[in-house]
PDB file of C-alpha atoms in Angstrom:
ATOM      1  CA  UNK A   1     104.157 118.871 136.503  1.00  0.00           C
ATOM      2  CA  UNK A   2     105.153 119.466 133.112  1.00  0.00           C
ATOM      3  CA  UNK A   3     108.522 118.072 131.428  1.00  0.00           C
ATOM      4  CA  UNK A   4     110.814 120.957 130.779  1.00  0.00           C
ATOM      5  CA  UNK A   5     111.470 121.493 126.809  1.00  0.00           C
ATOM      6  CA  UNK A   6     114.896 121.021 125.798  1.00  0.00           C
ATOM      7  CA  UNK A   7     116.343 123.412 123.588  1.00  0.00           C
ATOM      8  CA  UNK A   8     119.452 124.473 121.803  1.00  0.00           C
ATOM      9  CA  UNK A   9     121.393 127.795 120.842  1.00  0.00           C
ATOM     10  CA  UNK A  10     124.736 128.660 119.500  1.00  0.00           C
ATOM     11  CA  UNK A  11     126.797 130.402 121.526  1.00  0.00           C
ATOM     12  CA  UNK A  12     130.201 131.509 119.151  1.00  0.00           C
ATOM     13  CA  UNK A  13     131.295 128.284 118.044  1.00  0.00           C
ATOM     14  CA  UNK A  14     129.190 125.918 120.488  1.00  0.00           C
ATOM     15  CA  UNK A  15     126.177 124.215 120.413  1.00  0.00           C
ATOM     16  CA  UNK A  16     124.684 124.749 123.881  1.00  0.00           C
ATOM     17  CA  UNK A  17     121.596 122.685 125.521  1.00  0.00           C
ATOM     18  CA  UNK A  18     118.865 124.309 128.194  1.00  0.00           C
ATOM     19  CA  UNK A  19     115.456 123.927 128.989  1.00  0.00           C
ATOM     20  CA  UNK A  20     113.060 126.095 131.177  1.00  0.00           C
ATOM     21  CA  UNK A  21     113.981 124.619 134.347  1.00  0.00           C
ATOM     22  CA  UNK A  22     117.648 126.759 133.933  1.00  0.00           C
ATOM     23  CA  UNK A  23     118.269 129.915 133.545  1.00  0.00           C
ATOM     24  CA  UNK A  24     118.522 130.670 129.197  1.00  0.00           C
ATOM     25  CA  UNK A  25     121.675 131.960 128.239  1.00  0.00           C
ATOM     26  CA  UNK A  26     122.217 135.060 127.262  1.00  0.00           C
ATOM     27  CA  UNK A  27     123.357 135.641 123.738  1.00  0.00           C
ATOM     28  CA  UNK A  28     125.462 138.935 125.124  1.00  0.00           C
ATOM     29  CA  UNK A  29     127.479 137.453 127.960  1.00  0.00           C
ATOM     30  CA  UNK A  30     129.441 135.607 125.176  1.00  0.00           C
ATOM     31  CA  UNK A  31     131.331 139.094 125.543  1.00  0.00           C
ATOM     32  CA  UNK A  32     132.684 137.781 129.570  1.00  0.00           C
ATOM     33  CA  UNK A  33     134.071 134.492 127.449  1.00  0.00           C
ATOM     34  CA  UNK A  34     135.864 136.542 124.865  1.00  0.00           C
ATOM     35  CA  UNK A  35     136.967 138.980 127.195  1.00  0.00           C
ATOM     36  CA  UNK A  36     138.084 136.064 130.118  1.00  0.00           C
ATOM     37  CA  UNK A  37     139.591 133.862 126.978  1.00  0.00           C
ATOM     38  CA  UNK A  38     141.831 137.406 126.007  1.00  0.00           C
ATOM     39  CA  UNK A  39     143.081 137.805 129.382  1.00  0.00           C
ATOM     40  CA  UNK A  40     144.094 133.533 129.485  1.00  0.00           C
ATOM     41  CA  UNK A  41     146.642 134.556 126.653  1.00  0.00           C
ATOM     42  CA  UNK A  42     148.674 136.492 129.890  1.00  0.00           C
ATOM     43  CA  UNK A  43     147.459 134.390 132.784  1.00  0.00           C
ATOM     44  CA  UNK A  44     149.604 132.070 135.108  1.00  0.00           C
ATOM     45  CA  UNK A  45     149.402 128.530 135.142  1.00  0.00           C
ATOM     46  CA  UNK A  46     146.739 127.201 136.735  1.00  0.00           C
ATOM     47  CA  UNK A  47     143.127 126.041 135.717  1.00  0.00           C
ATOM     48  CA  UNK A  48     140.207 128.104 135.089  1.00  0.00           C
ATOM     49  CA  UNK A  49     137.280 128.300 137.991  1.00  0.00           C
ATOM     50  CA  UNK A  50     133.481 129.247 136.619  1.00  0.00           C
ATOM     51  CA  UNK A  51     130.856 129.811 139.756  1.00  0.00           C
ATOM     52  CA  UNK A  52     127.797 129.988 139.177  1.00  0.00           C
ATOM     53  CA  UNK A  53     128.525 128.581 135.802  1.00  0.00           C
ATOM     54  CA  UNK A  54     124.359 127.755 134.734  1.00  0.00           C
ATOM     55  CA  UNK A  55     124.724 125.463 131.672  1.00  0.00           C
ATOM     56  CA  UNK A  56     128.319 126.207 131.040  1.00  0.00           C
ATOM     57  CA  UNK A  57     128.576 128.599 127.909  1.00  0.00           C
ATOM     58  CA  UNK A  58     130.301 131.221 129.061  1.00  0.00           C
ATOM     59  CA  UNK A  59     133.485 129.122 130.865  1.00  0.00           C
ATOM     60  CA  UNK A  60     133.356 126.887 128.202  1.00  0.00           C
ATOM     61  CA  UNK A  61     133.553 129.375 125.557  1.00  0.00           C
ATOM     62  CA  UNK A  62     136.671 131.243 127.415  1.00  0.00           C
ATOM     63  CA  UNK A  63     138.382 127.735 127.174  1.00  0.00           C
ATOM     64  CA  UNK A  64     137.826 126.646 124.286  1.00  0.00           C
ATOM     65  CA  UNK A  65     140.168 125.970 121.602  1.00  0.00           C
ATOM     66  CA  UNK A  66     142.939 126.527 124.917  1.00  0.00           C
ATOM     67  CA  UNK A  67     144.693 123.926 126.515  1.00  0.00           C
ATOM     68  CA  UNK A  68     143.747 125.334 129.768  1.00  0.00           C
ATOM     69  CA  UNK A  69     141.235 123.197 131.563  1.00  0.00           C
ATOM     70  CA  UNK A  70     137.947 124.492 133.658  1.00  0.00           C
ATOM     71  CA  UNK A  71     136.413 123.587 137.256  1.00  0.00           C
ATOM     72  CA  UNK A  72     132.886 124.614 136.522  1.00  0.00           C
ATOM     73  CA  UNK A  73     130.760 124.882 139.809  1.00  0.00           C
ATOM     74  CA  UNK A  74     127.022 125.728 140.201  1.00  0.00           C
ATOM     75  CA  UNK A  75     124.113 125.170 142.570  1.00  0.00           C
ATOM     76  CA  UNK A  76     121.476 123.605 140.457  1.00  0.00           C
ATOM     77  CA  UNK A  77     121.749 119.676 140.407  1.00  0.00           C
ATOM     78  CA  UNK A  78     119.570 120.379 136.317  1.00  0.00           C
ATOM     79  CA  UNK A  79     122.620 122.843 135.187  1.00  0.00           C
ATOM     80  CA  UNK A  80     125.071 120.855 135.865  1.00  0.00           C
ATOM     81  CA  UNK A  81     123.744 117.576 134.272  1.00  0.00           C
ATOM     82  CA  UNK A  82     123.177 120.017 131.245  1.00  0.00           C
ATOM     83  CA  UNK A  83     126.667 121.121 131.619  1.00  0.00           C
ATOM     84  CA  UNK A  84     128.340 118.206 131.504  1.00  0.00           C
ATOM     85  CA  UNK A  85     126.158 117.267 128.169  1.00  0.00           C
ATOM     86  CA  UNK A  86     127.378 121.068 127.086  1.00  0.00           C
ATOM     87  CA  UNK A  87     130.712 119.795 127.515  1.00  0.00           C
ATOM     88  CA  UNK A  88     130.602 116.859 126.202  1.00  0.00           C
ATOM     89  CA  UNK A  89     128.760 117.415 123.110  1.00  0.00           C
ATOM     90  CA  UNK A  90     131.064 120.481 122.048  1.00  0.00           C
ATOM     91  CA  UNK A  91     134.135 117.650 122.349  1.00  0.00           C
ATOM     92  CA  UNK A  92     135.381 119.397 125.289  1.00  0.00           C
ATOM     93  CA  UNK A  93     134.344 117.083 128.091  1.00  0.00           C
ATOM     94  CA  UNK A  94     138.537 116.104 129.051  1.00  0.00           C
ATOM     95  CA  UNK A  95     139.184 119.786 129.590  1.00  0.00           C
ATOM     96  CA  UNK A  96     135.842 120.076 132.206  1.00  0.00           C
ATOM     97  CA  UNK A  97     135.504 119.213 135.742  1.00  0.00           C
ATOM     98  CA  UNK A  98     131.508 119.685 136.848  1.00  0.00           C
ATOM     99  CA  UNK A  99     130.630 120.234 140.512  1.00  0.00           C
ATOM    100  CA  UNK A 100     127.617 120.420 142.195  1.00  0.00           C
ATOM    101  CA  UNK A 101     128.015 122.955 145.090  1.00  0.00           C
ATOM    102  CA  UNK A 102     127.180 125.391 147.254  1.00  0.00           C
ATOM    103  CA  UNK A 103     129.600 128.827 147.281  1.00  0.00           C
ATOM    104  CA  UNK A 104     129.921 127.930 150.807  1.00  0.00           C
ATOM    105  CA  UNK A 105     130.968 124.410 150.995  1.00  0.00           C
ATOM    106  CA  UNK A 106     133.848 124.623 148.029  1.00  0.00           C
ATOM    107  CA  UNK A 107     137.138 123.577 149.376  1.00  0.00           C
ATOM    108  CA  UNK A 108     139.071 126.905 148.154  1.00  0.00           C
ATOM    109  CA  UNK A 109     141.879 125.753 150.046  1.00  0.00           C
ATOM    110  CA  UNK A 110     142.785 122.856 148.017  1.00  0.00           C
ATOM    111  CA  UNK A 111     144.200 124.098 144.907  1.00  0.00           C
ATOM    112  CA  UNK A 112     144.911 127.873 143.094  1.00  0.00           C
ATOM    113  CA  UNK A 113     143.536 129.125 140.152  1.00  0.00           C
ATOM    114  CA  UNK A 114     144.817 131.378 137.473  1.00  0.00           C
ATOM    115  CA  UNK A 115     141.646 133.160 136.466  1.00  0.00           C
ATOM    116  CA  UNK A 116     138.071 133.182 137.828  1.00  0.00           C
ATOM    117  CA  UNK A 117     134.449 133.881 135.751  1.00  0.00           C
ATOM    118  CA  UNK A 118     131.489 134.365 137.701  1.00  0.00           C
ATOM    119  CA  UNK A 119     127.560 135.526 136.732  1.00  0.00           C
ATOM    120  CA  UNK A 120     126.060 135.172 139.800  1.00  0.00           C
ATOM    121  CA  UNK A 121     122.375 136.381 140.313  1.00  0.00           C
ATOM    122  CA  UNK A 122     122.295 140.015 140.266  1.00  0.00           C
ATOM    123  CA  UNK A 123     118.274 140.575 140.330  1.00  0.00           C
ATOM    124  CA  UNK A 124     117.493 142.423 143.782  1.00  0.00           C
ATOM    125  CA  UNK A 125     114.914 139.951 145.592  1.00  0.00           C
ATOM    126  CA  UNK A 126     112.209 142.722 144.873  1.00  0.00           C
ATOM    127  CA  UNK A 127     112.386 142.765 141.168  1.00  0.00           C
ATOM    128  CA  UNK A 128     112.395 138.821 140.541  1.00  0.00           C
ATOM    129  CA  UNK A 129     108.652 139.263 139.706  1.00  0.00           C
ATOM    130  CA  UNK A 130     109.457 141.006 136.492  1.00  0.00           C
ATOM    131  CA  UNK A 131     111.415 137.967 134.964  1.00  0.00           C
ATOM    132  CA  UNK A 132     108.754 135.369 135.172  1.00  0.00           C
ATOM    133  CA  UNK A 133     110.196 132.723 132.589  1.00  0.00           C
ATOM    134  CA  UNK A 134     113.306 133.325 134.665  1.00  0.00           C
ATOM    135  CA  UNK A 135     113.516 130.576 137.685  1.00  0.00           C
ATOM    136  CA  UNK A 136     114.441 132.648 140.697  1.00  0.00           C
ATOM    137  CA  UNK A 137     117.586 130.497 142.269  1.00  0.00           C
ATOM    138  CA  UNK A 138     119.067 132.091 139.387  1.00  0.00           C
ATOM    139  CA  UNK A 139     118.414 135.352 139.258  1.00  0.00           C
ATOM    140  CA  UNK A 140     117.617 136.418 142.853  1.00  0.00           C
ATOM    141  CA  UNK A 141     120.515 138.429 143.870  1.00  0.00           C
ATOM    142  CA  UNK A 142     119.114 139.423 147.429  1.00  0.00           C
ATOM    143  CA  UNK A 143     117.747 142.457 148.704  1.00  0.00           C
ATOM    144  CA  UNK A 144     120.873 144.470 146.638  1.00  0.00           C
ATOM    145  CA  UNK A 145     121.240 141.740 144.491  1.00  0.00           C
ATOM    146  CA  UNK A 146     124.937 141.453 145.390  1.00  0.00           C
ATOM    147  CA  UNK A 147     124.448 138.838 147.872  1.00  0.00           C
ATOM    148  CA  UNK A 148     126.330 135.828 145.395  1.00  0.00           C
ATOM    149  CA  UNK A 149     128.386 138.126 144.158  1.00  0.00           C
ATOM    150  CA  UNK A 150     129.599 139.204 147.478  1.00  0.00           C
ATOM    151  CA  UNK A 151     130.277 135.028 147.684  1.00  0.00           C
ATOM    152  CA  UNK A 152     131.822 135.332 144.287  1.00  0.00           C
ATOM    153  CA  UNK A 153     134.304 137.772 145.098  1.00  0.00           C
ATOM    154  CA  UNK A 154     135.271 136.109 148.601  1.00  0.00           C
ATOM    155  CA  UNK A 155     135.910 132.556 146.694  1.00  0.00           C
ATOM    156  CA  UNK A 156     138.119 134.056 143.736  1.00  0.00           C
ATOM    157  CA  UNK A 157     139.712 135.899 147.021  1.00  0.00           C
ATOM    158  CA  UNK A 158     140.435 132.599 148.482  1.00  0.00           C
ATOM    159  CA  UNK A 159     141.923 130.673 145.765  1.00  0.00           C
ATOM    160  CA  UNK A 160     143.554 132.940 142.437  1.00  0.00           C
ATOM    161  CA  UNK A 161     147.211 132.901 142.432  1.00  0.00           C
ATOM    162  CA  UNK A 162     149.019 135.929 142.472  1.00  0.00           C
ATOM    163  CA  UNK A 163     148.769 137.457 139.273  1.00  0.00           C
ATOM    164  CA  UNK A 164     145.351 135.669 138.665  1.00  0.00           C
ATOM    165  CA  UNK A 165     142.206 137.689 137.303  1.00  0.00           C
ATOM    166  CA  UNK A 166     138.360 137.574 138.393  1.00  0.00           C
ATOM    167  CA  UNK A 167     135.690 138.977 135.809  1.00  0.00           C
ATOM    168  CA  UNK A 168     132.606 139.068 136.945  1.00  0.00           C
ATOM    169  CA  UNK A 169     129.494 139.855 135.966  1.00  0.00           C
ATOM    170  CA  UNK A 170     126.829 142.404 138.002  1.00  0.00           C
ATOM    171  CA  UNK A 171     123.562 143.611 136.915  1.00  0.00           C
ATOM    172  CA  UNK A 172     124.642 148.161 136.737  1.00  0.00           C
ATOM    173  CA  UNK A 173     127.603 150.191 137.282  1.00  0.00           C
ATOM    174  CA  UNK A 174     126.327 151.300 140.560  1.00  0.00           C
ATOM    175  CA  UNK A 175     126.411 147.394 141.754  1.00  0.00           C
ATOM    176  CA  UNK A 176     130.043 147.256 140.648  1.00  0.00           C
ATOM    177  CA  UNK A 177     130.773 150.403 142.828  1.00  0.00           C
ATOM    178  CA  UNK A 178     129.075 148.683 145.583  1.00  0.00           C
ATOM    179  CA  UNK A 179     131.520 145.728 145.226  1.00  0.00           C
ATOM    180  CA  UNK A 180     134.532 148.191 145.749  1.00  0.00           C
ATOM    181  CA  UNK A 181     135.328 147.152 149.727  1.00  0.00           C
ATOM    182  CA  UNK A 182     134.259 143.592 149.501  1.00  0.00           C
ATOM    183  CA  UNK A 183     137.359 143.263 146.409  1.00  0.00           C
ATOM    184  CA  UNK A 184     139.697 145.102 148.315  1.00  0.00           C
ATOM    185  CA  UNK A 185     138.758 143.162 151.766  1.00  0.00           C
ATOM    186  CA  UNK A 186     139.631 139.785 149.271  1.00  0.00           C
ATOM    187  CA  UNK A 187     142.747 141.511 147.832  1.00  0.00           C
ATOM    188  CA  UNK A 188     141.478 141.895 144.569  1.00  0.00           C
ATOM    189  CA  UNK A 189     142.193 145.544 142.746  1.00  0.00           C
ATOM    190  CA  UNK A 190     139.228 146.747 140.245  1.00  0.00           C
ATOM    191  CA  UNK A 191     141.388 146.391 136.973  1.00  0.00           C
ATOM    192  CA  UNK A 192     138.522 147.944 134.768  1.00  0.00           C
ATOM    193  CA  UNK A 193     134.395 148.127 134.190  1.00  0.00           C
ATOM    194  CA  UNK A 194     132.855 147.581 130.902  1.00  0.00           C
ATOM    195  CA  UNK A 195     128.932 148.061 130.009  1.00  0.00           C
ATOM    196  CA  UNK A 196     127.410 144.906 128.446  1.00  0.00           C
ATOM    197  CA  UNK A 197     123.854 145.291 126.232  1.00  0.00           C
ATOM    198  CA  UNK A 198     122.236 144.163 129.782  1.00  0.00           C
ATOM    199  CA  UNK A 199     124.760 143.619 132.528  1.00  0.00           C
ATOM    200  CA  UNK A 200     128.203 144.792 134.179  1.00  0.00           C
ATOM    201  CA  UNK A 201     131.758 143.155 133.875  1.00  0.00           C
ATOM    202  CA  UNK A 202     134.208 143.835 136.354  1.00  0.00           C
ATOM    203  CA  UNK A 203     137.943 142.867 136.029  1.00  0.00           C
ATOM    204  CA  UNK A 204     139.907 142.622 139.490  1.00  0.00           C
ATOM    205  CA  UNK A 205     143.455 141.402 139.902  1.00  0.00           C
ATOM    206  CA  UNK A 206     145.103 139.848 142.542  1.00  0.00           C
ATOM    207  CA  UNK A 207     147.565 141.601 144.494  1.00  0.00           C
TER     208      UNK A 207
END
C-alpha cells in the first residue's frame, strides 16, 4: 500500500498538516471558526469541545489567539496524530487536549463545556461514491447523512453549561430542519442557520 503524501495549507493564520488518508480541509469551514471564535467573546467559562474535529483547523482556529483551551475529539487514530502536530506546530499545543474516541464512549458526564463545534459526516451513505479522494469514515453520514450529527447534538446535549452554544455543521438547509426534534429532545434551541459556499451551520443554545 502506498504511503499517504503529507501536505500543508493555511487555514487564516495557521499552518495546517493532512495527507490523503484524512479527510482535506475545507478552505470555507474557516467561516464555523470565525463564527464559534465570535460567539467565545460572550460564552461562560468553561473549555471548548470539537467532535469530530479531523485534523483540527477549525477548533483550533476558534481558539486561537484566546485563552480558552480546547478538548478536540475524533475517531480516526491518523487525525488525531496529525492534530496534535497541528497543534503543536501552530504553538498552541498547551491550550489542546487530543482524544481518540468514539461519540459513544466519551465520558460527557465528567466535566461542562461552554461552547461546542462539530462537522460531523453529512454525506448520505448513497452518495459517498461521488467523493472518491474523500475516505468514507469521514464523510458517510448514513442513509440521511445525519446519523453523527444526531450523536453530535446528543453529546453537546449532555455536557454545555447553561448558557453554552453548539454550531454545527450539516451538509443543506433541509438537514438542519431535520435536526429540529433531536435539538429540542437535547435542550438545545436553534439560535440561527447560515449557508456556507458548500455546507450548513446551525447555532443552538442551551436552555
Amino acid at each position: 500500500m502506498p504511503e499517504s503524501t503529507v501536505q500543508q495549507m493555511t487555514f487564516g493564520p495557521l499552518t495546517i498538516t493532512y495527507d490523503d488518508s484524512v479527510l482535506e480541509p475545507r478552505p470555507w469551514t474557516r467561516a464555523q471558526s470565525l463564527w464559534a471564535r465570535k460567539l467565545l467573546d460572550d460564552a461562560p467559562a468553561g473549555r471548548v469541545l470539537e467532535l469530530c474535529a479531523g485534523v483540527g483547523h477549525i477548533g483550533l482556529l476558534a481558539v486561537h489567539g484566546t485563552d480558552r483551551s480546547i478538548v478536540c475529539v475524533d475517531l480516526s487514530p491518523r487525525a488525531c496524530e496529525l492534530l496534535g502536530a497541528n497543534a503543536a506546530a501552530n504553538a498552541m499545543a498547551g491550550q489542546v487536549e487530543v482524544v481518540h474516541s468514539d461519540l459513544a464512549r466519551l465520558p460527557l458526564d465528567e466535566e461542562r463545556f461552554a461552547l461546542v463545534v462539530a462537522d460531523p459526516p453529512w454525506v448520505p451513505t448513497a452518495d459517498i461514491g461521488r467523493y472518491p479522494a474523500d475516505p468514507a469514515l469521514a464523510i458517510d453520514g448514513g442513509p440521511q447523512g445525519l446519523d453523527v450529527a444526531r450523536a453530535c447534538v446528543r453529546a453537546a446535549g449532555a455536557c454545555l453549561v447553561a448558557g453554552g452554544t453548539l454550531v454545527l455543521q450539516v451538509g443543506t438547509p433541509e438537514q438542519a430542519a431535520a435536526l429540529a426534534p433531536d435539538l429540542e429532545a437535547a435542550g438545545l434551541a436553534t439560535a440561527e442557520v447560515r449557508a456556507l459556499e458548500r455546507g450548513t451551520l446551525v447555532r443552538a443554545d442551551r436552555h
